[in-house]
PDB file of C-alpha atoms in Angstrom:
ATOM      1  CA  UNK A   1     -66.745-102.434 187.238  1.00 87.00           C
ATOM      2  CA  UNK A   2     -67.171 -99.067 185.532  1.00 91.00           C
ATOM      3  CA  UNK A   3     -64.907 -96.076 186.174  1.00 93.00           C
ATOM      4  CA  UNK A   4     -66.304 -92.305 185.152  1.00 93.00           C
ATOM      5  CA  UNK A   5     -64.214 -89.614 184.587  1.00 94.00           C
ATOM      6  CA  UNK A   6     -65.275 -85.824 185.385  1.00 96.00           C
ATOM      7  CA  UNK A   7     -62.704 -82.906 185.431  1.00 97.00           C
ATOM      8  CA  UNK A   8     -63.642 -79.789 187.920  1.00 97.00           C
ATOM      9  CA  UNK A   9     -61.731 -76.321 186.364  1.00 98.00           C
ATOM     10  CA  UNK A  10     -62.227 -73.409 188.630  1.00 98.00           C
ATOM     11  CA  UNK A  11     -59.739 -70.851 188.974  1.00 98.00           C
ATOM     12  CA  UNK A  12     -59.673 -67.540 190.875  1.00 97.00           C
ATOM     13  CA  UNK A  13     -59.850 -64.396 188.831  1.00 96.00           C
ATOM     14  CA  UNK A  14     -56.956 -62.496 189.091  1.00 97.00           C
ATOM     15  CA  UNK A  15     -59.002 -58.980 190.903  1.00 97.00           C
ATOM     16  CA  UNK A  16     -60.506 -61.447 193.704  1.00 97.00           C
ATOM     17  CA  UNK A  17     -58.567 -61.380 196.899  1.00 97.00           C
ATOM     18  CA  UNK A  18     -60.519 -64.932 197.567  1.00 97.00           C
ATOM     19  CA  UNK A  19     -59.716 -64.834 201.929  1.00 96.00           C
ATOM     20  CA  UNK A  20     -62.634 -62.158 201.830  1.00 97.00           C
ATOM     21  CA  UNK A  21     -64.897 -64.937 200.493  1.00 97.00           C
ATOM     22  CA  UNK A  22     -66.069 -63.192 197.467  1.00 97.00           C
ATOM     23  CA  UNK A  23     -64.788 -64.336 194.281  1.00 98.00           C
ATOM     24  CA  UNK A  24     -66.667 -66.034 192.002  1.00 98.00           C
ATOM     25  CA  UNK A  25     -68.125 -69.823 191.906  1.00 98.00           C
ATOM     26  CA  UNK A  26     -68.173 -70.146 188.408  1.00 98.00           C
ATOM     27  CA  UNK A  27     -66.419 -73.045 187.017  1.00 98.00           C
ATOM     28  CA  UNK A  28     -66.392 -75.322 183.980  1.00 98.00           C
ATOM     29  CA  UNK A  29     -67.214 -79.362 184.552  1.00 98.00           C
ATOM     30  CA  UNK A  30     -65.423 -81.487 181.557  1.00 98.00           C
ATOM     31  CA  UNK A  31     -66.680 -84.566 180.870  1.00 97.00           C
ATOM     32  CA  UNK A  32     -64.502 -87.762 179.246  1.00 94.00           C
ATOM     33  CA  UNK A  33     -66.524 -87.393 176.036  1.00 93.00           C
ATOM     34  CA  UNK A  34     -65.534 -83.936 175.605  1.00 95.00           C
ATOM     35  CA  UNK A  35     -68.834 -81.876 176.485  1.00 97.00           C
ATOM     36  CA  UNK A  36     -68.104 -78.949 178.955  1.00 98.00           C
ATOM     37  CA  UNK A  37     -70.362 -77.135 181.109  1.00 98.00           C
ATOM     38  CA  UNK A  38     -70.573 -74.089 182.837  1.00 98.00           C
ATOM     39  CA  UNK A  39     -71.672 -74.586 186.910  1.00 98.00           C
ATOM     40  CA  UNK A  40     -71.466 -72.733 189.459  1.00 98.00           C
ATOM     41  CA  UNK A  41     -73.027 -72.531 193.091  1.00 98.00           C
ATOM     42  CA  UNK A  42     -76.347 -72.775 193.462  1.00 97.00           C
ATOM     43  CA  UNK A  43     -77.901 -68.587 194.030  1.00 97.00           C
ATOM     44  CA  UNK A  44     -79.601 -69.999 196.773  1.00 95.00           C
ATOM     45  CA  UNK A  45     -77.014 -70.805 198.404  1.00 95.00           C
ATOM     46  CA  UNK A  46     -74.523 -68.530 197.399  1.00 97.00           C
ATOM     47  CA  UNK A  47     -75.972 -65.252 196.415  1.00 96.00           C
ATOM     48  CA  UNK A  48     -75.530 -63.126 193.352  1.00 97.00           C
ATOM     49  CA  UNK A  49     -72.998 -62.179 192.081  1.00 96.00           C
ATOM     50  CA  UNK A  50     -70.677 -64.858 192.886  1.00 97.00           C
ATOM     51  CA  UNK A  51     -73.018 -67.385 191.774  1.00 98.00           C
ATOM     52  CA  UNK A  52     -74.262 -67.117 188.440  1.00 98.00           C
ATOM     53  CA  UNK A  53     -78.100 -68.025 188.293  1.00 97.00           C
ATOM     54  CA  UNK A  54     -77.198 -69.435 184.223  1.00 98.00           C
ATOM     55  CA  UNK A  55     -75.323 -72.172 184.941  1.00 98.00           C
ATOM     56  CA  UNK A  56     -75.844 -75.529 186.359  1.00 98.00           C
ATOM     57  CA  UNK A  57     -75.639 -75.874 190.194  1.00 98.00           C
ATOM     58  CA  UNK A  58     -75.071 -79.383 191.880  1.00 97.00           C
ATOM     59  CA  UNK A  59     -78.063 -79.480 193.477  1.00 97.00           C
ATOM     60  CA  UNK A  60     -79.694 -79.415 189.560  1.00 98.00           C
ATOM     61  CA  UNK A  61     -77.020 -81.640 188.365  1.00 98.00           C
ATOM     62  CA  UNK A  62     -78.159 -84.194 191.227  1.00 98.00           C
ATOM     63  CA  UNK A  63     -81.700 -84.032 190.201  1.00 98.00           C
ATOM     64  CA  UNK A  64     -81.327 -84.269 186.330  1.00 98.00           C
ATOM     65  CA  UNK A  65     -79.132 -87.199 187.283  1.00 98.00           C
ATOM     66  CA  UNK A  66     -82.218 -89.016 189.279  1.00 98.00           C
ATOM     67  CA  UNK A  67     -84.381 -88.486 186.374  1.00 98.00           C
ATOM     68  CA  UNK A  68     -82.528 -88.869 183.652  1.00 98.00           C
ATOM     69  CA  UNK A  69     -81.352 -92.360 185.149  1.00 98.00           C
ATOM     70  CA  UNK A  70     -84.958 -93.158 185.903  1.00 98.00           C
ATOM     71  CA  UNK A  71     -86.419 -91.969 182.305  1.00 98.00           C
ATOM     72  CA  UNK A  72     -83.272 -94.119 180.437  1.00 98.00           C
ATOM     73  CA  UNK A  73     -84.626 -97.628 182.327  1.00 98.00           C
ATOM     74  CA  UNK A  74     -88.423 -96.789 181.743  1.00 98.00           C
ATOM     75  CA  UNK A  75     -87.637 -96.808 178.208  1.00 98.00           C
ATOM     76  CA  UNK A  76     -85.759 -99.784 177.621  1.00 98.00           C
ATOM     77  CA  UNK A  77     -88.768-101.267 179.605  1.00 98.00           C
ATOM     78  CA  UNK A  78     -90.727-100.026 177.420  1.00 97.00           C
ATOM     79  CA  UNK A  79     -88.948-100.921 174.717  1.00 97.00           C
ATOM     80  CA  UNK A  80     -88.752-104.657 175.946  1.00 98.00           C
ATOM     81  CA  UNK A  81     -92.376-104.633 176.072  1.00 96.00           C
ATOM     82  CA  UNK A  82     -92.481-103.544 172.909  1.00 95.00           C
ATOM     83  CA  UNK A  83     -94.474-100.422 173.306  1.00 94.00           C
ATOM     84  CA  UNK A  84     -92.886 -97.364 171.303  1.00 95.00           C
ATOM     85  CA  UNK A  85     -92.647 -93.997 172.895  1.00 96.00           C
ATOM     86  CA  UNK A  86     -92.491 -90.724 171.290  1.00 96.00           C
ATOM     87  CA  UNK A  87     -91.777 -88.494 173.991  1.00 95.00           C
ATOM     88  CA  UNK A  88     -90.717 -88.480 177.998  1.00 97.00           C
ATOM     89  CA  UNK A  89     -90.713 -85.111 179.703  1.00 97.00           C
ATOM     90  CA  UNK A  90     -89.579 -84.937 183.494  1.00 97.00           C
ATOM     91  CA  UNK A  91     -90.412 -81.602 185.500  1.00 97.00           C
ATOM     92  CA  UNK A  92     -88.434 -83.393 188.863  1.00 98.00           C
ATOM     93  CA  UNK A  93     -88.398 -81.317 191.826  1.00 98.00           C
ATOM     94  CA  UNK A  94     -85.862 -81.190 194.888  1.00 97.00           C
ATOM     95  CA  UNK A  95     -86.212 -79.586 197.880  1.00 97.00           C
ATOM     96  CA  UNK A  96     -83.172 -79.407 200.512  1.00 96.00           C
ATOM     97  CA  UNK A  97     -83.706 -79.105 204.206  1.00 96.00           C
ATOM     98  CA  UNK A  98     -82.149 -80.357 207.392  1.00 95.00           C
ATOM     99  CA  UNK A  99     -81.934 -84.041 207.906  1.00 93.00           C
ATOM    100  CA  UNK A 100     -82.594 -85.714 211.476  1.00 93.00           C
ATOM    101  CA  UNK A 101     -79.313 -85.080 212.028  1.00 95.00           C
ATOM    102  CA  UNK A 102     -79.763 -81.177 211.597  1.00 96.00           C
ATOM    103  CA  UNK A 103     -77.591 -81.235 208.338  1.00 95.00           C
ATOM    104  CA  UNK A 104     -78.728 -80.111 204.741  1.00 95.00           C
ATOM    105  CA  UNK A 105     -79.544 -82.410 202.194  1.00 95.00           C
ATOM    106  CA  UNK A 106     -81.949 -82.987 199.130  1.00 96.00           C
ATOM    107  CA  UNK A 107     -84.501 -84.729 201.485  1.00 96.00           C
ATOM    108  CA  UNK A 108     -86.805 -85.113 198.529  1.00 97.00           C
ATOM    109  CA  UNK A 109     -87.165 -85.581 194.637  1.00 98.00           C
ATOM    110  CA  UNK A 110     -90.266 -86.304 193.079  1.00 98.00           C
ATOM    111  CA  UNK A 111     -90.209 -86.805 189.499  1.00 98.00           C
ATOM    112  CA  UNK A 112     -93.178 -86.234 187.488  1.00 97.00           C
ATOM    113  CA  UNK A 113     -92.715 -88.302 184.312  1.00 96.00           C
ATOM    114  CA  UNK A 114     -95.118 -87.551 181.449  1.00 95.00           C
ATOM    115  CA  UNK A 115     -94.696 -90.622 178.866  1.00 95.00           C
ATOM    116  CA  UNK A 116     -96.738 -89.901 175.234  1.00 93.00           C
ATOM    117  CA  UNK A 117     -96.641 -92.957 173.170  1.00 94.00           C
ATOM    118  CA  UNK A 118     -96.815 -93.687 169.626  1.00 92.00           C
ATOM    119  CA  UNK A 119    -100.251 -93.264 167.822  1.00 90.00           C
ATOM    120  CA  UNK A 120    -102.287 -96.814 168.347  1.00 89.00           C
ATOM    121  CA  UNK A 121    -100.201 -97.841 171.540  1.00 88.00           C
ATOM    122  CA  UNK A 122    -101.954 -98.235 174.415  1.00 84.00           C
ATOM    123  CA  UNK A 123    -100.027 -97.808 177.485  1.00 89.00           C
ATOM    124  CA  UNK A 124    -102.239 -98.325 180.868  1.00 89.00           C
ATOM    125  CA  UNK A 125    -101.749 -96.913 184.253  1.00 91.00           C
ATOM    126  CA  UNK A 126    -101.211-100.083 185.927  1.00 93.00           C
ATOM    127  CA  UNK A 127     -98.310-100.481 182.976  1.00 94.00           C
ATOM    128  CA  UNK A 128     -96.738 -96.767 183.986  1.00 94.00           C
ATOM    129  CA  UNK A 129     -96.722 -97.539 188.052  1.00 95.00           C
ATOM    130  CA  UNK A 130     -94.899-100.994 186.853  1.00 97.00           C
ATOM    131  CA  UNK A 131     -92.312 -99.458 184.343  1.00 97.00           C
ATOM    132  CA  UNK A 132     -91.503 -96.349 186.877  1.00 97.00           C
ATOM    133  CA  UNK A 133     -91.059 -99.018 189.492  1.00 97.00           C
ATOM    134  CA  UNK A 134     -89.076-101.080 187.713  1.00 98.00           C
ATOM    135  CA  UNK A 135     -86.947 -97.913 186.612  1.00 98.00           C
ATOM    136  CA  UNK A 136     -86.830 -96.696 189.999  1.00 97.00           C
ATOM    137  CA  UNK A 137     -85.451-100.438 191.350  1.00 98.00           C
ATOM    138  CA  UNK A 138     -83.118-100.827 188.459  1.00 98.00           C
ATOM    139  CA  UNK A 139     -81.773 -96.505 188.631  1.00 98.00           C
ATOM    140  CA  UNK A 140     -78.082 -96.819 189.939  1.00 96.00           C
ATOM    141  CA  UNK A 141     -78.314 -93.583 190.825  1.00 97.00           C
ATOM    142  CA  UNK A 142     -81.244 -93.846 193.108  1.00 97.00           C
ATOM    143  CA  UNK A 143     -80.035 -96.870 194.551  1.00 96.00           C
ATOM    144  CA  UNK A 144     -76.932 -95.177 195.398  1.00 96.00           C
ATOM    145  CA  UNK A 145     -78.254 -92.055 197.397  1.00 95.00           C
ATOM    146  CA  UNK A 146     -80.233 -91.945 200.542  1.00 92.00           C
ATOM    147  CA  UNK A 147     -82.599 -89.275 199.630  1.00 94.00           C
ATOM    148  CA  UNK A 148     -86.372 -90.327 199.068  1.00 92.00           C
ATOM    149  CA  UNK A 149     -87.568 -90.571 195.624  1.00 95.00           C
ATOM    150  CA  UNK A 150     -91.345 -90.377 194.824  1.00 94.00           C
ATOM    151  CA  UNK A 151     -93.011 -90.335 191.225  1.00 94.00           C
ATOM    152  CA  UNK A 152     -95.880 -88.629 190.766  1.00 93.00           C
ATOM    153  CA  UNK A 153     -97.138 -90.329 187.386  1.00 90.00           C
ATOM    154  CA  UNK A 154     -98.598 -87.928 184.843  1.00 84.00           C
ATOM    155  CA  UNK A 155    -101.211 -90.124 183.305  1.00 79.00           C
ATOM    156  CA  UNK A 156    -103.329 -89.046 180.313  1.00 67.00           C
ATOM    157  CA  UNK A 157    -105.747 -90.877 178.222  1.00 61.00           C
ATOM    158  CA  UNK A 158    -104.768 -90.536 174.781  1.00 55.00           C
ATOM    159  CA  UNK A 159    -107.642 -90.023 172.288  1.00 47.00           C
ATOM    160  CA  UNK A 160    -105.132 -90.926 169.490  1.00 49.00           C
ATOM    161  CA  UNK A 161    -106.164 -94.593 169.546  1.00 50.00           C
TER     162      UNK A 161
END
């Protein structure tokens, strides 16, 4: 068993009266190695200004969590099948929306991997759709959500070869 520590820090500023419902979302998450970061609402949901558009909102934290758990398994299967990679770059989309049950919830992610590797390794489609399935069944964070997860594969012939 593994046991992860996050700290939340919000406090209200001392000019927001808080009952009227605006004061500010901003708040600080502290993580057990020491990095903090600023989050706040989302300014979708929340509007301006008691969000604050710069800082990361749960609903971007949950997606950069999906694909950054996805990308770290497709390269050590990579890696196991010996085939180096220079670079991984996910553009993963959410989109939120009422469930069947009329609540909200990320409904969809679809991550959209582009995987360059090293000059002379060949990496084939077939091999990508295997790796980002095996990431996808290994991802602890997929498997531990019920939202659907789709990859849409950016595959490129590389010339480099």
């Amino acid at each position: 068993m593994s046991e992860y520590l996050v700290k939340i820090d919000w406090t209200r500023k001392a000019d927001e009266l808080f009952i009227d419902n605006k004061y500010s979302r901003s708040h600080q998450w502290e993580f057990d190695g020491g990095l903090s970061v600023a989050a706040s609402s989302s300014p979708h949901i929340v509007p301006l200004p008691y969000s604050v558009a710069e800082n990361v909102d749960p609903e971007e934290a949950f997606i950069a969590s999906l694909s950054s758990c996805h990308m770290l398994f497709f390269l050590s299967i990579a890696a196991k099948h010996k085939i180096k990679i220079d670079s991984y770059i996910d553009n993963a989309v959410g989109v939120m929306e009422k469930d069947d049950a009329g609540k909200v919830a990320m409904k969809l992610v679809t991550l959209k991997p582009k995987v360059t590797p090293s000059e002379g390794q060949a990496l084939s489609f077939e091999q990508l759709e295997s790796f980002h399935h095996q990431a996808h069944e290994l991802c602890f964070i997929a498997n531990s959500v019920k939202t659907k997860i789709v990859t849409d594969i950016v595959y490129f012939r590389d010339t480099r070869l």
